[in-house]
mmCIF file of C-alpha atoms and ligand atoms in Angstrom:
data_model
loop_
_atom_site.group_PDB
_atom_site.id
_atom_site.type_symbol
_atom_site.label_atom_id
_atom_site.label_comp_id
_atom_site.label_asym_id
_atom_site.label_seq_id
_atom_site.Cartn_x
_atom_site.Cartn_y
_atom_site.Cartn_z
ATOM 1 C CA UNK A 333 0.000 0.000 0.000
ATOM 2 C CA UNK A 334 1.099 3.590 -0.581
ATOM 3 C CA UNK A 335 3.009 4.912 2.436
ATOM 4 C CA UNK A 336 0.841 8.045 2.722
ATOM 5 C CA UNK A 337 -2.396 6.021 2.708
ATOM 6 C CA UNK A 338 -0.987 3.645 5.299
ATOM 7 C CA UNK A 339 -0.067 6.561 7.538
ATOM 8 C CA UNK A 340 -3.530 8.139 7.196
ATOM 9 C CA UNK A 341 -5.229 4.811 7.800
ATOM 10 C CA UNK A 342 -3.254 4.296 11.007
ATOM 11 C CA UNK A 343 -4.326 7.766 12.169
ATOM 12 C CA UNK A 344 -7.953 6.942 11.379
ATOM 13 C CA UNK A 345 -7.678 3.787 13.494
ATOM 14 C CA UNK A 346 -6.283 5.846 16.390
ATOM 15 C CA UNK A 347 -9.115 8.376 16.087
ATOM 16 C CA UNK A 348 -11.762 5.642 15.969
ATOM 17 C CA UNK A 349 -10.193 3.889 18.940
ATOM 18 C CA UNK A 350 -10.455 7.087 20.994
ATOM 19 C CA UNK A 351 -14.100 7.482 20.021
ATOM 20 C CA UNK A 352 -14.851 3.878 20.940
ATOM 21 C CA UNK A 353 -12.999 4.293 24.219
ATOM 22 C CA UNK A 354 -15.196 7.322 25.047
ATOM 23 C CA UNK A 355 -18.300 5.223 24.435
ATOM 24 C CA UNK A 356 -17.009 2.267 26.492
ATOM 25 C CA UNK A 357 -16.405 0.221 23.356
ATOM 26 C CA UNK A 358 -20.105 0.078 22.616
ATOM 27 C CA UNK A 359 -20.147 -0.447 18.855
ATOM 28 C CA UNK A 360 -23.860 0.456 18.768
ATOM 29 C CA UNK A 361 -23.221 3.933 20.164
ATOM 30 C CA UNK A 362 -23.448 6.299 17.204
ATOM 31 C CA UNK A 363 -20.756 8.588 18.678
ATOM 32 C CA UNK A 364 -18.256 5.704 18.424
ATOM 33 C CA UNK A 365 -18.198 5.978 14.604
ATOM 34 C CA UNK A 366 -15.880 8.086 12.505
ATOM 35 C CA UNK A 367 -17.740 11.020 10.933
ATOM 36 C CA UNK A 368 -17.076 12.308 7.460
ATOM 37 C CA UNK A 369 -15.670 15.536 8.930
ATOM 38 C CA UNK A 370 -13.251 13.555 11.163
ATOM 39 C CA UNK A 371 -11.953 11.679 8.149
ATOM 40 C CA UNK A 372 -11.540 14.790 6.027
ATOM 41 C CA UNK A 373 -9.733 16.550 8.870
ATOM 42 C CA UNK A 374 -7.263 13.652 9.169
ATOM 43 C CA UNK A 375 -6.870 13.430 5.379
ATOM 44 C CA UNK A 376 -6.128 17.159 5.122
ATOM 45 C CA UNK A 377 -9.478 17.893 3.402
ATOM 46 C CA UNK A 378 -8.571 15.591 0.512
ATOM 47 C CA UNK A 379 -11.850 14.112 -0.729
ATOM 48 C CA UNK A 380 -9.948 12.032 -3.302
ATOM 49 C CA UNK A 381 -7.915 10.376 -0.526
ATOM 50 C CA UNK A 382 -11.074 9.560 1.391
ATOM 51 C CA UNK A 383 -12.584 8.047 -1.765
ATOM 52 C CA UNK A 384 -9.420 6.046 -2.356
ATOM 53 C CA UNK A 385 -9.607 4.616 1.177
ATOM 54 C CA UNK A 386 -13.229 3.661 0.560
ATOM 55 C CA UNK A 387 -12.429 2.157 -2.830
ATOM 56 C CA UNK A 388 -9.750 -0.010 -1.233
ATOM 57 C CA UNK A 389 -12.250 -1.218 1.365
ATOM 58 C CA UNK A 390 -10.333 0.401 4.224
ATOM 59 C CA UNK A 391 -13.265 2.632 5.160
ATOM 60 C CA UNK A 392 -16.685 1.027 5.500
ATOM 61 C CA UNK A 393 -19.619 3.453 5.079
ATOM 62 C CA UNK A 394 -22.699 3.352 7.328
ATOM 63 C CA UNK A 395 -25.876 5.449 7.337
ATOM 64 C CA UNK A 396 -25.748 9.188 8.118
ATOM 65 C CA UNK A 397 -22.172 9.766 6.921
ATOM 66 C CA UNK A 398 -20.737 7.473 9.555
ATOM 67 C CA UNK A 399 -17.754 5.216 8.876
ATOM 68 C CA UNK A 400 -15.734 2.429 10.404
ATOM 69 C CA UNK A 401 -12.184 1.485 9.511
ATOM 70 C CA UNK A 402 -12.089 -2.056 8.195
ATOM 71 C CA UNK A 403 -10.198 -3.153 11.338
ATOM 72 C CA UNK A 404 -12.936 -2.028 13.700
ATOM 73 C CA UNK A 405 -15.668 -3.202 11.356
ATOM 74 C CA UNK A 406 -14.121 -6.667 11.501
ATOM 75 C CA UNK A 407 -13.917 -6.500 15.300
ATOM 76 C CA UNK A 408 -17.584 -5.505 15.433
ATOM 77 C CA UNK A 409 -18.512 -8.544 13.357
ATOM 78 C CA UNK A 410 -16.418 -10.781 15.573
ATOM 79 C CA UNK A 411 -17.936 -9.668 18.857
ATOM 80 C CA UNK A 412 -21.580 -9.169 17.842
ATOM 81 C CA UNK A 413 -23.150 -12.520 17.112
ATOM 82 C CA UNK A 414 -26.540 -14.081 16.517
ATOM 83 C CA UNK A 415 -27.302 -17.510 17.864
ATOM 84 C CA UNK A 416 -30.699 -17.578 16.122
ATOM 85 C CA UNK A 417 -31.248 -16.478 12.567
ATOM 86 C CA UNK A 418 -33.711 -13.647 13.246
ATOM 87 C CA UNK A 419 -32.248 -12.535 16.523
ATOM 88 C CA UNK A 420 -30.730 -9.085 16.957
ATOM 89 C CA UNK A 421 -26.932 -9.421 17.260
ATOM 90 C CA UNK A 422 -25.738 -9.652 20.859
ATOM 91 C CA UNK A 423 -22.215 -8.734 21.970
ATOM 92 C CA UNK A 424 -19.799 -11.310 23.318
ATOM 93 C CA UNK A 425 -17.656 -10.198 26.208
ATOM 94 C CA UNK A 426 -14.780 -8.289 24.643
ATOM 95 C CA UNK A 427 -11.874 -6.040 25.402
ATOM 96 C CA UNK A 428 -10.057 -4.075 22.738
ATOM 97 C CA UNK A 429 -6.512 -2.916 23.286
ATOM 98 C CA UNK A 430 -4.516 -0.896 20.804
ATOM 99 C CA UNK A 431 -0.781 -1.274 20.831
ATOM 100 C CA UNK A 432 1.829 0.177 18.536
ATOM 101 C CA UNK A 433 4.591 -2.075 17.277
ATOM 102 C CA UNK A 434 7.585 -1.270 15.172
ATOM 103 C CA UNK A 435 7.655 -2.692 11.677
ATOM 104 C CA UNK A 436 11.023 -4.136 10.577
ATOM 105 C CA UNK A 437 12.844 -1.865 8.143
ATOM 106 C CA UNK A 438 13.369 -4.575 5.513
ATOM 107 C CA UNK A 439 15.901 -3.810 2.848
ATOM 108 C CA UNK A 440 17.803 -1.165 4.844
ATOM 109 C CA UNK A 441 21.070 -3.095 4.592
ATOM 110 C CA UNK A 442 21.570 -3.965 0.927
ATOM 111 C CA UNK A 443 23.302 -7.296 0.255
ATOM 112 C CA UNK A 444 25.845 -5.702 -2.047
ATOM 113 C CA UNK A 445 26.939 -3.363 0.767
ATOM 114 C CA UNK A 446 26.898 -5.708 3.749
ATOM 115 C CA UNK A 447 28.170 -8.960 2.249
ATOM 116 C CA UNK A 448 31.709 -7.645 1.649
ATOM 117 C CA UNK A 449 31.736 -6.513 5.304
ATOM 118 C CA UNK A 450 30.532 -9.722 6.943
ATOM 119 C CA UNK A 451 32.341 -12.298 4.828
ATOM 120 C CA UNK A 452 35.842 -13.384 5.790
ATOM 121 C CA UNK A 453 38.635 -12.029 3.619
ATOM 122 C CA UNK A 454 39.679 -14.780 1.205
ATOM 123 C CA UNK A 455 40.372 -15.335 -2.443
ATOM 124 C CA UNK A 456 36.908 -16.746 -3.137
ATOM 125 C CA UNK A 457 34.996 -13.897 -1.513
ATOM 126 C CA UNK A 458 33.713 -12.528 -4.825
ATOM 127 C CA UNK A 459 32.131 -15.861 -5.774
ATOM 128 C CA UNK A 460 30.379 -16.112 -2.396
ATOM 129 C CA UNK A 461 29.047 -12.566 -2.735
ATOM 130 C CA UNK A 462 27.755 -13.299 -6.215
ATOM 131 C CA UNK A 463 26.200 -16.643 -5.235
ATOM 132 C CA UNK A 464 24.471 -15.235 -2.153
ATOM 133 C CA UNK A 465 23.258 -12.065 -3.885
ATOM 134 C CA UNK A 466 21.922 -13.995 -6.877
ATOM 135 C CA UNK A 467 20.236 -16.432 -4.550
ATOM 136 C CA UNK A 468 18.533 -14.082 -2.107
ATOM 137 C CA UNK A 469 17.684 -11.331 -4.582
ATOM 138 C CA UNK A 470 14.973 -13.707 -5.840
ATOM 139 C CA UNK A 471 12.994 -12.626 -2.825
ATOM 140 C CA UNK A 472 14.773 -10.036 -0.685
ATOM 141 C CA UNK A 473 16.367 -6.664 -1.317
ATOM 142 C CA UNK A 474 18.417 -6.593 1.860
ATOM 143 C CA UNK A 475 18.312 -7.027 5.618
ATOM 144 C CA UNK A 476 16.529 -5.115 8.347
ATOM 145 C CA UNK A 477 18.332 -3.515 11.267
ATOM 146 C CA UNK A 478 17.379 -6.404 13.549
ATOM 147 C CA UNK A 479 18.425 -9.166 11.121
ATOM 148 C CA UNK A 480 21.807 -7.709 10.247
ATOM 149 C CA UNK A 481 23.527 -7.816 13.693
ATOM 150 C CA UNK A 482 22.245 -11.355 14.353
ATOM 151 C CA UNK A 483 23.541 -12.622 11.020
ATOM 152 C CA UNK A 484 26.856 -10.889 11.562
ATOM 153 C CA UNK A 485 27.215 -12.465 14.999
ATOM 154 C CA UNK A 486 26.373 -15.917 13.649
ATOM 155 C CA UNK A 487 28.843 -15.647 10.801
ATOM 156 C CA UNK A 488 31.636 -14.392 13.008
ATOM 157 C CA UNK A 489 31.023 -17.394 15.252
ATOM 158 C CA UNK A 490 30.672 -15.313 18.395
ATOM 159 C CA UNK A 491 27.208 -16.600 19.246
ATOM 160 C CA UNK A 492 27.284 -20.105 20.642
ATOM 161 C CA UNK A 493 23.556 -20.287 21.308
ATOM 162 C CA UNK A 494 21.028 -17.860 20.030
ATOM 163 C CA UNK A 495 17.259 -17.651 20.290
ATOM 164 C CA UNK A 496 15.047 -15.493 18.148
ATOM 165 C CA UNK A 497 11.452 -14.743 19.017
ATOM 166 C CA UNK A 498 9.687 -12.653 16.426
ATOM 167 C CA UNK A 499 6.233 -12.303 14.924
ATOM 168 C CA UNK A 500 5.254 -14.007 11.684
ATOM 169 C CA UNK A 501 6.536 -12.270 8.547
ATOM 170 C CA UNK A 502 9.309 -10.501 10.429
ATOM 171 C CA UNK A 503 12.030 -12.337 8.525
ATOM 172 C CA UNK A 504 13.242 -15.078 10.881
ATOM 173 C CA UNK A 505 13.888 -17.537 8.076
ATOM 174 C CA UNK A 506 16.464 -15.465 6.232
ATOM 175 C CA UNK A 507 18.133 -14.611 9.549
ATOM 176 C CA UNK A 508 19.212 -18.216 9.946
ATOM 177 C CA UNK A 509 19.230 -19.254 6.304
ATOM 178 C CA UNK A 510 21.723 -16.619 5.160
ATOM 179 C CA UNK A 511 24.503 -17.881 7.501
ATOM 180 C CA UNK A 512 23.548 -21.475 6.594
ATOM 181 C CA UNK A 513 23.863 -20.707 2.882
ATOM 182 C CA UNK A 514 27.131 -18.784 3.253
ATOM 183 C CA UNK A 515 28.677 -21.566 5.330
ATOM 184 C CA UNK A 516 27.577 -24.223 2.820
ATOM 185 C CA UNK A 517 29.072 -22.208 -0.063
ATOM 186 C CA UNK A 518 32.257 -21.581 1.895
ATOM 187 C CA UNK A 519 32.725 -25.333 2.441
ATOM 188 C CA UNK A 520 32.340 -26.033 -1.266
ATOM 189 C CA UNK A 521 34.834 -23.297 -2.147
ATOM 190 C CA UNK A 522 37.360 -24.786 0.274
ATOM 191 C CA UNK A 523 36.390 -28.363 -0.697
ATOM 192 C CA UNK A 524 35.570 -29.234 2.938
ATOM 193 C CA UNK A 525 33.365 -32.370 2.883
ATOM 194 C CA UNK A 526 30.446 -33.182 5.169
ATOM 195 C CA UNK A 527 27.184 -31.709 6.345
ATOM 196 C CA UNK A 528 27.363 -28.038 7.256
ATOM 197 C CA UNK A 529 23.936 -27.341 8.768
ATOM 198 C CA UNK A 530 21.033 -29.289 10.173
ATOM 199 C CA UNK A 531 17.603 -27.671 10.200
ATOM 200 C CA UNK A 532 15.257 -29.345 12.670
ATOM 201 C CA UNK A 533 11.478 -29.069 12.265
ATOM 202 C CA UNK A 534 8.735 -30.452 14.484
ATOM 203 C CA UNK A 535 6.497 -31.662 11.641
ATOM 204 C CA UNK A 536 7.068 -33.372 8.298
ATOM 205 C CA UNK A 537 4.799 -30.925 6.476
ATOM 206 C CA UNK A 538 6.997 -28.067 7.671
ATOM 207 C CA UNK A 539 10.147 -29.850 6.515
ATOM 208 C CA UNK A 540 8.676 -30.156 3.045
ATOM 209 C CA UNK A 541 7.428 -26.548 2.928
ATOM 210 C CA UNK A 542 10.806 -25.231 3.991
ATOM 211 C CA UNK A 543 12.649 -27.364 1.444
ATOM 212 C CA UNK A 544 10.381 -25.899 -1.220
ATOM 213 C CA UNK A 545 11.148 -22.444 0.143
ATOM 214 C CA UNK A 546 14.941 -22.990 0.197
ATOM 215 C CA UNK A 547 15.032 -24.726 -3.182
ATOM 216 C CA UNK A 548 15.042 -21.550 -5.272
ATOM 217 C CA UNK A 549 17.816 -20.016 -3.135
ATOM 218 C CA UNK A 550 19.975 -23.130 -3.346
ATOM 219 C CA UNK A 551 19.264 -23.428 -7.071
ATOM 220 C CA UNK A 552 20.338 -19.837 -7.792
ATOM 221 C CA UNK A 553 23.467 -20.148 -5.625
ATOM 222 C CA UNK A 554 24.396 -23.419 -7.356
ATOM 223 C CA UNK A 555 24.063 -21.808 -10.786
ATOM 224 C CA UNK A 556 26.782 -19.320 -9.773
ATOM 225 C CA UNK A 557 28.985 -22.059 -8.268
ATOM 226 C CA UNK A 558 28.607 -24.162 -11.403
ATOM 227 C CA UNK A 559 29.594 -21.222 -13.638
ATOM 228 C CA UNK A 560 32.778 -20.936 -11.592
ATOM 229 C CA UNK A 561 33.531 -24.660 -11.820
ATOM 230 C CA UNK A 562 32.724 -25.350 -8.161
ATOM 231 C CA UNK A 563 30.772 -28.324 -6.832
ATOM 232 C CA UNK A 564 27.111 -27.620 -5.997
ATOM 233 C CA UNK A 565 25.835 -27.420 -2.424
ATOM 234 C CA UNK A 566 23.494 -30.330 -1.715
ATOM 235 C CA UNK A 567 20.270 -30.472 0.259
ATOM 236 C CA UNK A 568 18.032 -33.300 1.514
ATOM 237 C CA UNK A 569 15.217 -34.248 3.852
ATOM 238 C CA UNK A 570 15.804 -37.187 6.163
ATOM 239 C CA UNK A 571 12.760 -38.494 8.022
ATOM 240 C CA UNK A 572 10.355 -41.436 8.161
ATOM 241 C CA UNK A 573 9.140 -40.678 4.628
ATOM 242 C CA UNK A 574 12.602 -40.759 3.046
ATOM 243 C CA UNK A 575 12.954 -44.030 1.097
ATOM 244 C CA UNK A 576 16.013 -46.186 1.797
ATOM 245 C CA UNK A 577 16.891 -46.715 -1.883
ATOM 246 C CA UNK A 578 13.880 -48.487 -3.333
ATOM 247 C CA UNK A 579 12.593 -45.508 -5.260
ATOM 248 C CA UNK A 580 10.664 -46.153 -8.494
ATOM 249 C CA UNK A 581 11.294 -44.410 -11.772
ATOM 250 C CA UNK A 582 8.741 -41.594 -12.047
ATOM 251 C CA UNK A 583 7.890 -41.390 -8.325
ATOM 252 C CA UNK A 584 6.956 -37.884 -7.268
ATOM 253 C CA UNK A 585 9.417 -36.214 -4.947
ATOM 254 C CA UNK A 586 7.731 -34.936 -1.770
ATOM 255 C CA UNK A 587 5.202 -33.052 -3.905
ATOM 256 C CA UNK A 588 7.889 -30.444 -4.518
ATOM 257 C CA UNK A 589 7.431 -27.974 -7.354
ATOM 258 C CA UNK A 590 9.948 -26.969 -10.002
ATOM 259 C CA UNK A 591 11.549 -23.557 -9.358
ATOM 260 C CA UNK A 592 11.249 -22.702 -13.061
ATOM 261 C CA UNK A 593 7.777 -23.850 -14.132
ATOM 262 C CA UNK A 594 6.175 -24.836 -10.803
ATOM 263 C CA UNK A 595 5.237 -28.266 -12.106
ATOM 264 C CA UNK A 596 5.868 -31.469 -10.194
ATOM 265 C CA UNK A 597 9.296 -32.930 -9.429
ATOM 266 C CA UNK A 598 9.824 -36.650 -10.014
ATOM 267 C CA UNK A 599 12.668 -39.102 -9.482
ATOM 268 C CA UNK A 600 14.284 -40.994 -12.347
ATOM 269 C CA UNK A 601 17.474 -43.040 -12.581
ATOM 270 C CA UNK A 602 20.565 -41.874 -14.385
ATOM 271 C CA UNK A 603 23.462 -44.350 -14.483
ATOM 272 C CA UNK A 604 21.904 -46.178 -11.532
ATOM 273 C CA UNK A 605 21.783 -42.996 -9.426
ATOM 274 C CA UNK A 606 18.431 -41.401 -8.554
ATOM 275 C CA UNK A 607 17.979 -37.952 -10.052
ATOM 276 C CA UNK A 608 15.218 -35.461 -9.246
ATOM 277 C CA UNK A 609 13.903 -33.556 -12.244
ATOM 278 C CA UNK A 610 10.871 -31.594 -13.412
ATOM 279 C CA UNK A 611 8.172 -33.617 -15.117
ATOM 280 C CA UNK A 612 7.430 -30.780 -17.558
ATOM 281 C CA UNK A 613 10.499 -28.635 -18.292
ATOM 282 C CA UNK A 614 12.981 -31.472 -17.545
ATOM 283 C CA UNK A 615 15.107 -29.204 -15.340
ATOM 284 C CA UNK A 616 17.422 -31.422 -13.293
ATOM 285 C CA UNK A 617 18.091 -31.106 -9.564
ATOM 286 C CA UNK A 618 21.233 -33.193 -9.046
ATOM 287 C CA UNK A 619 21.876 -31.432 -5.727
ATOM 288 C CA UNK A 620 18.645 -32.807 -4.172
ATOM 289 C CA UNK A 621 19.409 -36.151 -2.522
ATOM 290 C CA UNK A 622 16.208 -38.238 -2.564
ATOM 291 C CA UNK A 623 17.112 -41.421 -0.628
ATOM 292 C CA UNK A 624 18.635 -42.389 2.714
ATOM 293 C CA UNK A 625 21.379 -44.201 0.837
ATOM 294 C CA UNK A 626 22.281 -41.001 -1.046
ATOM 295 C CA UNK A 627 22.224 -39.003 2.178
ATOM 296 C CA UNK A 628 24.535 -41.513 3.916
ATOM 297 C CA UNK A 629 26.949 -41.630 1.007
ATOM 298 C CA UNK A 630 27.093 -37.919 0.235
ATOM 299 C CA UNK A 631 26.348 -36.106 3.527
ATOM 300 C CA UNK A 632 24.276 -33.180 2.142
ATOM 301 C CA UNK A 633 25.519 -29.649 2.841
ATOM 302 C CA UNK A 634 22.125 -28.781 4.330
ATOM 303 C CA UNK A 635 20.001 -31.470 5.970
ATOM 304 C CA UNK A 636 16.362 -30.909 6.915
ATOM 305 C CA UNK A 637 15.112 -33.346 9.526
ATOM 306 C CA UNK A 638 13.349 -33.823 12.876
ATOM 307 C CA UNK A 639 14.501 -34.677 16.378
ATOM 308 C CA UNK A 640 13.383 -38.344 16.223
ATOM 309 C CA UNK A 641 15.406 -38.990 13.074
ATOM 310 C CA UNK A 642 18.433 -37.265 14.605
ATOM 311 C CA UNK A 643 18.223 -39.640 17.563
ATOM 312 C CA UNK A 644 18.062 -42.713 15.314
ATOM 313 C CA UNK A 645 21.065 -41.489 13.298
ATOM 314 C CA UNK A 646 23.029 -40.683 16.458
ATOM 315 C CA UNK A 647 22.769 -44.197 17.878
ATOM 316 C CA UNK A 648 23.567 -46.035 14.626
ATOM 317 C CA UNK A 649 27.296 -46.449 13.843
ATOM 318 C CA UNK A 650 26.779 -46.160 10.078
ATOM 319 C CA UNK A 651 24.931 -42.826 10.264
ATOM 320 C CA UNK A 652 26.420 -40.993 13.252
ATOM 321 C CA UNK A 653 29.234 -39.603 11.080
ATOM 322 C CA UNK A 654 26.901 -37.088 9.436
ATOM 323 C CA UNK A 655 26.978 -34.976 12.600
ATOM 324 C CA UNK A 656 30.734 -34.489 12.683
ATOM 325 C CA UNK A 657 31.955 -30.975 12.025
ATOM 326 C CA UNK A 658 28.582 -29.252 11.865
ATOM 327 C CA UNK A 659 28.511 -25.485 11.532
ATOM 328 C CA UNK A 660 24.924 -24.828 12.605
ATOM 329 C CA UNK A 661 22.051 -26.732 14.166
ATOM 330 C CA UNK A 662 18.789 -24.851 13.854
ATOM 331 C CA UNK A 663 15.576 -25.652 15.678
ATOM 332 C CA UNK A 664 12.777 -23.856 13.912
ATOM 333 C CA UNK A 665 9.462 -23.581 15.771
ATOM 334 C CA UNK A 666 11.346 -24.457 18.950
ATOM 335 C CA UNK A 667 8.416 -23.371 21.126
ATOM 336 C CA UNK A 668 6.860 -26.827 20.644
ATOM 337 C CA UNK A 669 9.662 -28.549 22.570
ATOM 338 C CA UNK A 670 8.159 -28.342 26.047
ATOM 339 C CA UNK A 671 7.510 -30.719 28.983
ATOM 340 C CA UNK A 672 8.648 -34.343 28.457
ATOM 341 C CA UNK A 673 9.264 -33.730 24.789
ATOM 342 C CA UNK A 674 11.449 -30.753 25.710
ATOM 343 C CA UNK A 675 13.475 -33.006 28.030
ATOM 344 C CA UNK A 676 13.886 -35.520 25.222
ATOM 345 C CA UNK A 677 15.105 -32.780 22.868
ATOM 346 C CA UNK A 678 17.499 -31.499 25.513
ATOM 347 C CA UNK A 679 18.995 -34.997 25.931
ATOM 348 C CA UNK A 680 19.396 -35.448 22.182
ATOM 349 C CA UNK A 681 21.062 -32.054 21.762
ATOM 350 C CA UNK A 682 23.563 -33.100 24.454
ATOM 351 C CA UNK A 683 24.382 -36.218 22.447
ATOM 352 C CA UNK A 684 24.609 -34.096 19.331
ATOM 353 C CA UNK A 685 27.006 -31.710 21.038
ATOM 354 C CA UNK A 686 29.158 -34.654 22.043
ATOM 355 C CA UNK A 687 29.299 -35.999 18.511
ATOM 356 C CA UNK A 688 29.737 -32.708 16.679
ATOM 357 C CA UNK A 689 33.222 -31.232 16.858
ATOM 358 C CA UNK A 690 34.283 -27.967 18.461
ATOM 359 C CA UNK A 691 33.064 -26.104 15.421
ATOM 360 C CA UNK A 692 29.444 -26.534 16.498
ATOM 361 C CA UNK A 693 27.099 -23.627 17.020
ATOM 362 C CA UNK A 694 23.494 -23.969 18.027
ATOM 363 C CA UNK A 695 20.873 -21.562 16.960
ATOM 364 C CA UNK A 696 17.483 -22.008 18.559
ATOM 365 C CA UNK A 697 14.593 -20.491 16.767
ATOM 366 C CA UNK A 698 11.312 -20.510 18.604
ATOM 367 C CA UNK A 699 8.257 -19.553 16.662
ATOM 368 C CA UNK A 700 6.542 -16.299 17.031
ATOM 369 C CA UNK A 701 2.961 -16.279 17.952
ATOM 370 C CA UNK A 702 3.317 -16.668 21.658
ATOM 371 C CA UNK A 703 1.576 -14.012 23.667
ATOM 372 C CA UNK A 704 4.825 -13.034 25.307
ATOM 373 C CA UNK A 705 6.493 -12.187 22.054
ATOM 374 C CA UNK A 706 3.669 -9.946 20.960
ATOM 375 C CA UNK A 707 3.512 -8.014 24.205
ATOM 376 C CA UNK A 708 6.675 -6.006 23.597
ATOM 377 C CA UNK A 709 7.785 -4.180 20.488
ATOM 378 C CA UNK A 710 9.564 -6.458 18.070
ATOM 379 C CA UNK A 711 12.902 -4.705 18.046
ATOM 380 C CA UNK A 712 13.174 -4.388 21.786
ATOM 381 C CA UNK A 713 12.387 -8.065 22.215
ATOM 382 C CA UNK A 714 14.819 -9.219 19.587
ATOM 383 C CA UNK A 715 17.611 -7.128 21.036
ATOM 384 C CA UNK A 716 16.850 -8.262 24.568
ATOM 385 C CA UNK A 717 16.868 -11.977 23.840
ATOM 386 C CA UNK A 718 19.718 -11.579 21.446
ATOM 387 C CA UNK A 719 21.957 -9.911 24.006
ATOM 388 C CA UNK A 720 21.133 -12.352 26.797
ATOM 389 C CA UNK A 721 21.874 -15.475 24.843
ATOM 390 C CA UNK A 722 25.042 -14.380 23.175
ATOM 391 C CA UNK A 723 26.867 -14.078 26.481
ATOM 392 C CA UNK A 724 29.411 -16.854 26.247
ATOM 393 C CA UNK A 725 29.166 -19.742 28.644
ATOM 394 C CA UNK A 726 25.680 -18.941 29.890
HETATM 395 ZN ZN1 ZN H 2010 9.971 -27.293 -14.544
#
């Protein structure tokens, strides 16, 4: 939405809130509505702006030149209900609180400016910058002022454990995925074998969704690596649905969609090795490892999995090796690991710590929509948790 309209709309909400507050949040009280003159005053007497707000459905007209903002109109509909068809609507018990929160300033730190600063000085730096920029520019223009310091800290290896609590759509994913991607690229440039990062999800559906999400970034980064004659970074999902090796020619692959044409991905065999490709445009995804056998043999750069699978791999001699030399272990949606399950996760992370070498860094990422996280402004919360958990040895 246009910035000026957004600003005016926020002011209209504030005005309407004050009016509702004066009438004890009685939506039926006619003095709780916005009047045409209130709106024009806030819009600087611009009738065209008022019409624009109405056209966009942000102002809902009522009789006698009264209006509601769409936010309060929605609240009215939520709290006034009928339990019989012809009944007059009756209000449910309700309390309305208005709170201002800061919106992340996405794109403030452009990748082209910050990447040279946060990447270690080495001969391959230019390739990393190109691969990361090409990859992330598919979706992002840069970082916000809360993402940047966290990413910097993670890349410099100063944060041993880190937790992020942030609302939905505040950019948590890129905050952990950027360091994961950079580290995976860095390993390929230095020809360091093994798995670089493990991303742990509480549900299989989430694992799949995130793989779909990361696929375009990995694909774009790999295109740059390939152009420079460097091996591609690999990615895989390991869980109860991953076949051992007995995949059939033409099997669909996790219902994933092609990054080019969005059609289905299927598995075929090329020289006895399973290869994921698009059913329509034939684009090949040799960096996607579809079976457990492939995962064991090639140790993907980025492995998406869950805590139960990690435990099984930790206690089996032929699979425990995948955890050696990890750079990052990320628990997305970590708020679900509570009570007995939380204890189980804690025990497994101890085992994981034991197996991984000194290079390990954990990065806990609880999900957002807990009441606690919404009760303080986003930036303040991020900075608070960020500073507490980066104190070494705590
Ligand atoms: Zn395709």
